[in-house]
Each structure stands twice: as structure tokens, then as C-alpha cells.
């Protein structure tokens, strides 16, 4: 069923749109009237800026039932499948350019963060021992690892980005929001779609989907997607282009529907990535507290090393370790939906797997300091959700139960090479000219068993036709059992033990890697709730206010913990406490049908106690950093979204978000590089800037009041499309021209803000122009980052506090041509 769209959901960043909306993946089906053409034009299955028609409604399932977006008292953004294709937003990373409060950072698929309003997961290297704050759901199935966000969207119908805590309606509790992805479902009418794109950087992308009946009660759908592109950074050492794309995705579904009241959907999918990835470029150096002869400039000169380029936007690197980002993800699900009495009973049973095969260059240079760095892992997760939806004249409610089990096994290796000794030992060390660190290897074995069960519910009581009260609650139990073991071997393959024996060589080796074994455990019950009141002020005007008391489950450190001076693990850092969340939000949604416009506003404040922060203390031995609790964090701000369509020939939109996300209390944070590297003054706490190189460095720093990493205070998205009716080659259709732009202000790229890792703000512009026919053919050219903006996605602090800063440049200008046909 096609529904043409006039408006988007609360605080939504998109203009007038149209979607092809089918049965909800979450809820009882509601059937608005089908769309009709205007001016002889068929409804477009698209969203912002593609000449969409402007009558009808967007149907969303944010509250586990199908309803119009403007009636949902929730800040939510919605993107249609055609808008995803037209703007090149084929994964969550590209999607953030259309949604100002969504942040996405990825140095590789495993080290990926998806945050909303600055909250979600700690910025930095991934630690499997904690939960996501932003849930990713695909056809009602929770994906526990954010690596799924790096894959291409496959046959997607609609994406909803829900902002704020989502625990009383969704299976897995999430404190920052949720990304709800709905794919196209099997149909009992034949339909098919094919698309291919080519562009510079040897870009080739192909997509296809076909759906139709097998019998009167059985329908099937199959979709495939393939993306290939040359890398954007040239590695002079390996003579390869780094940051390439090599993605394949497959999805198949069977729908058995013997009656309108009962259906079973069986789905399976498989995706893989096999890119030459992931690298970095030299950005510069900064002064730290190490002695000058132990900082990057002197260390590099001592070994005759010069970076391949000191200009990061030359996009040249010389990384000498192997790079690999092998990534496989997939699984299967069975969804049963049964209309029982006045409501609907839904069961979703799912299994997901994720296999990760990485190789990295962790020293960020062309020197053989770290010659091998990898943490391959294998994950299996099992979920079961059962819920009942009821809709009545005065009361709607959803009640449900959710079970989750996850097992992750990881086998890590980090080896040092021939340049490590002179890089890590001082010139006055008797072993400075030896090879005592050459071949030094740490081998890590770890596993995580994660169990979670919950019951939840939410009701909507229509007190009057205008006033609705919406309470919700959740009871949750979480249990995590972990194991981490690091064994250390010297260059001869002999294991180094903490057996009381000492030597100069052993002391030097243990300063890099120390054996460690811990078995952290965590379990806890949590109760959370929320309450929303909404009021229809007038026709087309909805005001709402929300309070939510939520939590994020406690966690365990799965990548090793810091040690004392005797190399004993500090077991007090093995676990982190749950986050306690208080969330407040007010908003108003307005639509002006007579002029084809919407204006949505929201303001929010989220206070978090015991915020789970990622700590990177510069030790090689703590391979992936560790977790700690910051005393308090606050994210507050507002969002304003406006769109207008004065005629069928033109539409435009603009959206703004202001996000003030700060550490309210974090007195023992890791120090930024400018305050690190000297002789430690135990217990010192300083908020200031760099001191004298070689001086005492504080053991920790008070960064209270400073910004959270990865959060721009200001972000905008904006665009328009204009079109004209024409007939070309005896085909009636539209020629069109569209523009989509976005801007974000500067942000910190280090957990503790540093003068060396602040990423400047930037603006990106994307254009497209083409011709689409009334019978479903579309051809258009596109250019992305049209003005060749030089910008960084992330900056990285090199290990060892040498002052080295590396970075990941954003994509350069890309251009190409796309052909699409619907059958």
C-alpha cells in the first residue's frame, strides 16, 4: 500500500515525503487510505527532496503500533528507502548526514560508536563488556553489536531514529535512543527492483530485490546488494589503497499467511565485508610531559624515520603492519503474529552471529614498533521476545517479555618489532641498542557470557479527546560473566612469568606487556519507568512532555585492566557500575496543511550518574583501554525542524540541533596527551594545560565541565528539490535537481578533551540531477562532498604519550551515475 507523506515525526529532520508503507514489523496493522496521484503523477516512494507528493501520512511503529508520525509524542526522525538510495546514505555512517543528532564514528567495524544526542557508547576503542545506549533493531530483531551499523542497508523500506530512553516498549533497554529499521516484506503481488551505480574511485554498487507469491498462502522475497570501491588513502609501503569497500549482502524471507489473523515470517540474512581497512595518516605532533628526547620528533630522528607525508590531506600513509577488516554478520528469525481477541500477540525468535577478523597497525607509523595487532572474535546471540498489543477507544497498551543471551570469544595478539626497543627505552638504558623488545608478543584469550531478561509495558489512556497520559515501566535482570587472560612471550618464544625473578631484560619487557588473568562478574536488577503527557492544542498541533527514569546495565572490563607497580591487576577496575539516567523532554509538533509545511520543536535534558567512560591510559599492555565510571554527565539542548512544499514542483527542509553534552563530574579522568608522559605525581589532579616537558605528570585529571567526545554543539541538515514535468523519448516523467547539505561544529576526538585532538567543524554538500519516468525508471547523476571539503572523521593519540597525532580523513569528492527500475 502506498501512502504519500505530508509531514515527518516529532523533531524530524526531513521534509515532505512519501513512503511505501506495509504491515508494521512491530504492531497491529492500521490501514490509512491509499494515496492517489496529483497532476497525473504517480505517488513517489521516496522522502525529502525527491519530488514527493504531499498528502497522506507517514506511518511509524515507534510505539509498537502503526500510527501517524505527528501523533507520536516522541522525538523521532524517519527516512524512507528511496531517500536512502537517492542521497547515497547506504549505512548508518552516511545516515548521520541527514539526522543532526545522530553521531557515528568508526575507525573499523568493531570500533564503531553510534550515539544520539552525544550519548550511547563511550567514545574510543570498543569494550565488549558493556551495553549499547542506542539499540539497533532490524525487523524487530535487536542487534547487540554496533558493527552491524557499518553494513550496507539491504532492501530497506523505512528507518526510524528514536531519541531518548527506549526501555518500556523495546526488548533491550536503551538509554539514548533506538534505530528501528524496517525492510520490505514479502508480497502476494509480484514486484521487483534493480539498481546499479558507477562512479569515480572505481565505485560500483548493484542492488536487486524480487517478491511474489509461491502459493495463495505463501509469499517470498529475496534481495541482494554489492558495493565495491577503491580506497581513499594510498599506502606507499604495501602499495595498496586503504579504506576500500568490498561489501556483499543477502536477505531472504518467507511469509506464510493462511488468514488475515495469523502469519509466520521466516527470515535469514548474510553480509560480509572484505576491505583493505583500516588505516590512518600522520596529522602532526604535540608537546607532552615526556622528556624531549622521548617525544615523537626525537624518537623518529633516532631511527631515521620520516612520515610518508606530513600533509594529512595528501591521503598518503606508510603503515607497515598488515591491514584487514574481515567482517561477517548474519542470522535468522521467526516471527509469529496472531490476532487474539481485541489485540495482537507477537513472538520473535532470533539468532545472530558475528565473526570479526582484523589486522591493525597500532603504532600509526611506518616503523616496525607494533608489527601485529589484532583481536579476532566470534559472537553468537539469541533473543526471544513475546508481546501483546491492545488498541481500544480509550486505552491502548503493550506488554511484553524479552530474553537475551550472548557469547563472545576473542583471541588477541599484539607483537612488537625491531624498532620497539629504541622507541620504548630511554637512551641511557643499557639495553637501548639491544633487541630486547623485538618479537615480544602478548596473546590474549577472553570470553563473555551475557544474559538479560525483562518484562515491560506501556499504556496510553485517552483522558479526553485532547489529553493522553502514557505511563510505562520495565523490570530488568542482567548478568555478565567474563574471562581475560594475557600470556607474554619474548622474541625466542619463551613465556615470561611473574615468578619473582628479575633481570634488566624482563623488567623492560614487563613494562610493555605483563601477564594477567581476571574473571570479572556482574549481576543486578533494575527497575525503570517513564511518563508522557500529550495534548492536542489545536488541529495539527500536538504538545508533549516526558520524564523517564532509566538505566544502563553495569559492565565488566574485557580487555585487561591497569596494574600496580608490581604488575598486579587492579581488580577494583574490573567492573563498572550501572548508569542511572534521568531524562526530561518537552516538544511540540505542528503541521500547516494549507501551505504544506511542518515545524517541530523539542528540548531535552538527560542527567546520568556513574556514566560509563572509556579510559585510554597510554599503556601498550591495556590493549583496548578500559572502562571507568565518571561521576556525572549531562546532555541538554534543543532541536528545530522545518519543511515546506509550496507546490508539486518544489520542496525544501532545514533542521537544527544544539547539543550541550558535558562531564558534570569526572575528577579522576585520564589526562590528555599534553599532561601525560612525565614522572607520575601520585594522586595529583589538574584541570590546566601543558607544563614543562619532563616534569611531574598527574596520575589523573579533573575534566569536570568539559565536553563529551564526539559531540558537536551545533549541527544542521538542509536541502531542497525542484522538478518539472517533461516527456523525453516518448516517456512521461520529471526532470529534477536536488541538493542536500549538512554542517557540524567542532568536536573533541579524545575521551579527555585535548588541544591536539579537537576536530574543526565542517560542511558537506551533495547534489543530484536526473530524470524519472511515471512507470518507475530513474536515471540520475550525483556528486557528494561537491566542494571537496577537507575534514577529519576522527583524530587518534599515538600510544606511549610521544605526542604523535594520527587521523582518519573523511571521504573526498565522489561522483557517479545511478540507474534504477521498479517493475
Coordinates of C-alpha atoms in Angstrom, one line a residue, residues 221-493:
X221 CA 11.2 -12.1 -1.1
X222 CA 14.9 -12.1 -1.9
X223 CA 17.3 -9.2 -2.0
X224 CA 21.0 -8.8 -2.8
X225 CA 23.4 -5.8 -2.6
X226 CA 27.0 -5.5 -3.6
X227 CA 29.3 -2.5 -3.1
X228 CA 32.9 -2.1 -4.2
X229 CA 35.2 1.0 -4.2
X230 CA 38.9 1.7 -4.2
X231 CA 40.3 3.1 -1.0
X232 CA 40.9 6.8 -0.3
X233 CA 44.3 6.6 1.3
X234 CA 47.4 5.3 -0.5
X235 CA 49.8 3.2 1.5
X236 CA 53.3 3.6 0.0
X237 CA 54.6 0.6 2.0
X238 CA 52.1 -2.0 0.8
X239 CA 51.3 -0.2 -2.4
X240 CA 47.6 -0.6 -1.7
X241 CA 44.7 1.8 -1.4
X242 CA 43.4 1.7 2.2
X243 CA 39.8 2.3 3.3
X244 CA 38.3 0.4 0.4
X245 CA 34.8 -1.0 0.3
X246 CA 34.0 -4.6 -0.6
X247 CA 30.6 -5.4 0.8
X248 CA 28.1 -8.2 0.0
X249 CA 24.6 -8.6 1.5
X250 CA 21.9 -11.2 1.0
X251 CA 18.4 -11.4 2.6
X252 CA 15.6 -13.9 2.1
X253 CA 12.1 -14.1 3.6
X254 CA 9.2 -16.4 3.5
X255 CA 5.7 -15.3 4.6
X256 CA 3.1 -17.9 5.5
X257 CA -0.4 -16.2 5.9
X258 CA -3.3 -18.7 6.0
X259 CA -5.6 -15.9 7.2
X260 CA -5.7 -12.2 8.0
X261 CA -5.4 -13.1 11.7
X262 CA -2.3 -15.3 11.6
X263 CA 1.1 -15.1 9.9
X264 CA 4.5 -16.5 10.2
X265 CA 7.6 -14.8 8.7
X266 CA 10.8 -16.7 8.4
X267 CA 13.9 -14.5 7.5
X268 CA 17.5 -15.1 7.0
X269 CA 20.4 -12.8 6.1
X270 CA 24.1 -12.8 5.5
X271 CA 26.5 -10.0 4.9
X272 CA 30.3 -9.8 4.6
X273 CA 33.0 -7.1 4.2
X274 CA 36.5 -7.8 3.0
X275 CA 38.1 -4.4 2.7
X276 CA 41.6 -3.3 2.8
X277 CA 41.0 -1.4 6.0
X278 CA 41.6 0.3 8.3
X279 CA 44.4 2.9 8.3
X280 CA 45.3 6.4 9.3
X281 CA 47.5 9.3 8.2
X282 CA 50.1 11.4 10.0
X283 CA 48.5 14.6 11.3
X284 CA 51.1 16.2 13.5
X285 CA 52.7 16.1 16.9
X286 CA 52.1 17.9 20.2
X287 CA 54.2 18.6 23.2
X288 CA 53.7 16.1 26.1
X289 CA 55.2 15.8 29.5
X290 CA 57.8 13.3 28.4
X291 CA 61.5 14.3 28.2
X292 CA 62.2 15.9 24.8
X293 CA 64.4 13.0 23.7
X294 CA 61.4 10.7 24.4
X295 CA 58.9 12.5 22.2
X296 CA 58.0 11.7 18.6
X297 CA 60.3 14.1 16.8
X298 CA 63.4 12.8 18.6
X299 CA 62.3 9.2 18.6
X300 CA 61.7 9.3 14.8
X301 CA 65.0 11.1 14.2
X302 CA 66.9 8.5 16.2
X303 CA 65.7 5.8 13.8
X304 CA 65.9 7.9 10.7
X305 CA 62.2 7.8 10.2
X306 CA 60.3 10.4 8.3
X307 CA 56.5 10.0 7.7
X308 CA 55.5 9.4 4.1
X309 CA 53.7 12.8 4.2
X310 CA 53.2 15.4 6.8
X311 CA 50.2 16.8 5.0
X312 CA 47.2 14.7 6.1
X313 CA 45.1 15.5 3.1
X314 CA 47.7 14.2 0.7
X315 CA 45.9 11.0 1.8
X316 CA 49.2 9.1 1.9
X317 CA 50.4 6.7 4.7
X318 CA 53.2 4.3 5.2
X319 CA 51.7 1.8 7.7
X320 CA 53.9 -1.3 7.7
X321 CA 51.7 -3.8 9.5
X322 CA 49.1 -5.8 7.7
X323 CA 45.6 -4.2 7.5
X324 CA 42.4 -6.2 7.4
X325 CA 38.8 -5.8 8.4
X326 CA 37.2 -9.1 7.6
X327 CA 33.6 -8.8 8.9
X328 CA 30.8 -11.3 8.6
X329 CA 27.3 -10.9 10.2
X330 CA 24.0 -12.7 9.7
X331 CA 21.4 -14.9 11.3
X332 CA 17.8 -16.0 11.1
X333 CA 14.5 -15.2 12.8
X334 CA 10.9 -16.5 13.1
X335 CA 8.2 -14.0 13.7
X336 CA 4.7 -15.2 14.5
X337 CA 1.8 -12.8 14.7
X338 CA -1.7 -13.8 15.8
X339 CA -4.7 -11.6 16.3
X340 CA -6.2 -12.8 19.6
X341 CA -9.4 -11.2 20.9
X342 CA -9.2 -7.4 20.8
X343 CA -5.4 -7.4 20.4
X344 CA -2.4 -8.9 18.7
X345 CA 0.1 -11.4 20.1
X346 CA 3.6 -11.3 18.6
X347 CA 6.5 -13.7 19.1
X348 CA 10.0 -13.0 17.7
X349 CA 12.7 -15.7 18.0
X350 CA 16.1 -14.8 16.6
X351 CA 19.7 -16.0 16.3
X352 CA 22.5 -13.7 15.2
X353 CA 26.2 -14.3 14.6
X354 CA 29.2 -12.0 14.0
X355 CA 32.7 -13.1 13.0
X356 CA 35.4 -10.4 13.1
X357 CA 38.9 -10.9 11.5
X358 CA 41.0 -7.7 11.9
X359 CA 44.6 -6.7 11.5
X360 CA 45.8 -3.3 12.5
X361 CA 48.9 -1.1 12.8
X362 CA 48.6 0.3 16.3
X363 CA 51.7 2.5 16.3
X364 CA 50.3 4.6 13.4
X365 CA 53.7 4.8 11.8
X366 CA 55.9 3.1 9.1
X367 CA 58.3 1.8 11.8
X368 CA 58.2 -1.8 12.9
X369 CA 57.2 -0.9 16.5
X370 CA 54.0 -2.8 16.7
X371 CA 54.1 -5.4 13.9
X372 CA 50.9 -7.2 14.6
X373 CA 47.7 -6.0 16.4
X374 CA 44.5 -8.0 16.2
X375 CA 41.6 -9.1 18.3
X376 CA 39.5 -11.5 16.2
X377 CA 36.3 -12.6 17.8
X378 CA 33.2 -14.7 17.3
X379 CA 29.8 -13.9 18.6
X380 CA 26.5 -15.7 18.9
X381 CA 23.4 -14.1 20.3
X382 CA 19.9 -15.5 20.9
X383 CA 16.8 -13.4 21.6
X384 CA 13.2 -14.2 22.4
X385 CA 10.5 -11.5 22.6
X386 CA 6.8 -12.0 23.3
X387 CA 4.4 -9.2 23.5
X388 CA 0.7 -8.4 23.3
X389 CA -0.7 -5.2 21.7
X390 CA -4.2 -3.9 22.5
X391 CA -5.9 -0.9 21.0
X392 CA -9.2 0.4 22.3
X393 CA -11.3 3.5 22.1
X394 CA -9.8 5.0 25.3
X395 CA -6.9 2.8 26.2
X396 CA -4.0 1.3 24.2
X397 CA -1.3 -0.8 25.8
X398 CA 1.7 -3.1 25.1
X399 CA 3.0 -5.7 27.5
X400 CA 6.0 -7.9 26.7
X401 CA 8.8 -10.1 27.9
X402 CA 12.3 -10.3 26.5
X403 CA 15.2 -12.7 26.9
X404 CA 18.7 -12.3 25.6
X405 CA 21.8 -14.5 25.7
X406 CA 25.2 -13.6 24.1
X407 CA 28.5 -15.4 23.9
X408 CA 31.7 -13.7 22.6
X409 CA 35.0 -15.4 22.3
X410 CA 38.1 -13.4 21.4
X411 CA 41.7 -14.4 20.7
X412 CA 44.1 -11.4 20.6
X413 CA 47.7 -11.0 19.6
X414 CA 50.0 -8.0 19.7
X415 CA 53.6 -8.3 18.7
X416 CA 56.5 -5.8 18.7
X417 CA 59.2 -5.5 16.1
X418 CA 62.8 -4.4 15.6
X419 CA 62.1 -0.7 16.2
X420 CA 60.3 -1.2 19.5
X421 CA 63.4 -1.3 21.8
X422 CA 64.8 2.1 20.8
X423 CA 61.2 3.6 20.7
X424 CA 60.3 2.5 24.2
X425 CA 63.5 2.5 26.1
X426 CA 65.5 5.6 27.1
X427 CA 68.9 6.2 25.5
X428 CA 70.6 5.8 28.9
X429 CA 69.1 2.3 29.3
X430 CA 71.8 -0.3 29.0
X431 CA 69.5 -2.3 26.7
X432 CA 68.8 0.6 24.4
X433 CA 70.8 -0.8 21.4
X434 CA 69.7 -4.4 22.0
X435 CA 66.7 -6.2 20.5
X436 CA 65.2 -7.0 23.9
X437 CA 61.6 -6.0 22.7
X438 CA 61.9 -7.4 19.2
X439 CA 59.4 -10.3 18.9
X440 CA 57.8 -9.6 22.3
X441 CA 54.2 -10.9 22.0
X442 CA 51.1 -10.8 24.1
X443 CA 48.5 -13.4 23.4
X444 CA 45.0 -12.8 24.9
X445 CA 42.2 -15.2 25.4
X446 CA 38.8 -13.9 26.6
X447 CA 35.2 -14.7 26.6
X448 CA 31.9 -13.1 27.7
X449 CA 28.6 -14.7 28.6
X450 CA 25.9 -12.1 28.8
X451 CA 22.3 -12.9 30.0
X452 CA 19.4 -10.4 30.2
X453 CA 15.7 -10.9 30.9
X454 CA 13.0 -8.3 31.2
X455 CA 9.3 -7.6 31.4
X456 CA 7.9 -4.3 30.3
X457 CA 4.8 -2.4 29.4
X458 CA 3.4 0.9 28.3
X459 CA -0.2 2.2 28.2
X460 CA -1.9 5.2 26.6
X461 CA -5.0 6.5 28.3
X462 CA -7.1 9.0 26.4
X463 CA -8.4 11.0 29.3
X464 CA -10.2 13.3 26.8
X465 CA -10.1 13.6 23.0
X466 CA -7.2 16.1 23.5
X467 CA -5.3 14.8 26.6
X468 CA -3.5 11.4 26.7
X469 CA -1.5 10.1 29.6
X470 CA 1.2 7.4 28.8
X471 CA 2.9 5.6 31.7
X472 CA 5.4 2.8 31.2
X473 CA 7.6 0.5 33.3
X474 CA 10.3 -2.1 33.0
X475 CA 11.9 -4.7 35.3
X476 CA 15.3 -6.0 34.1
X477 CA 17.9 -8.5 35.3
X478 CA 21.4 -8.6 33.8
X479 CA 24.2 -11.0 34.4
X480 CA 27.7 -10.9 32.9
X481 CA 30.5 -13.5 33.3
X482 CA 33.8 -12.7 31.8
X483 CA 37.3 -14.1 31.5
X484 CA 40.5 -12.4 30.3
X485 CA 44.0 -14.0 30.2
X486 CA 47.1 -12.4 28.8
X487 CA 50.2 -14.6 28.3
X488 CA 53.5 -12.9 27.3
X489 CA 56.4 -14.4 25.3
X490 CA 59.8 -13.0 24.4
X491 CA 61.3 -13.0 21.0
X492 CA 62.6 -16.5 21.5
X493 CA 59.1 -17.8 22.2

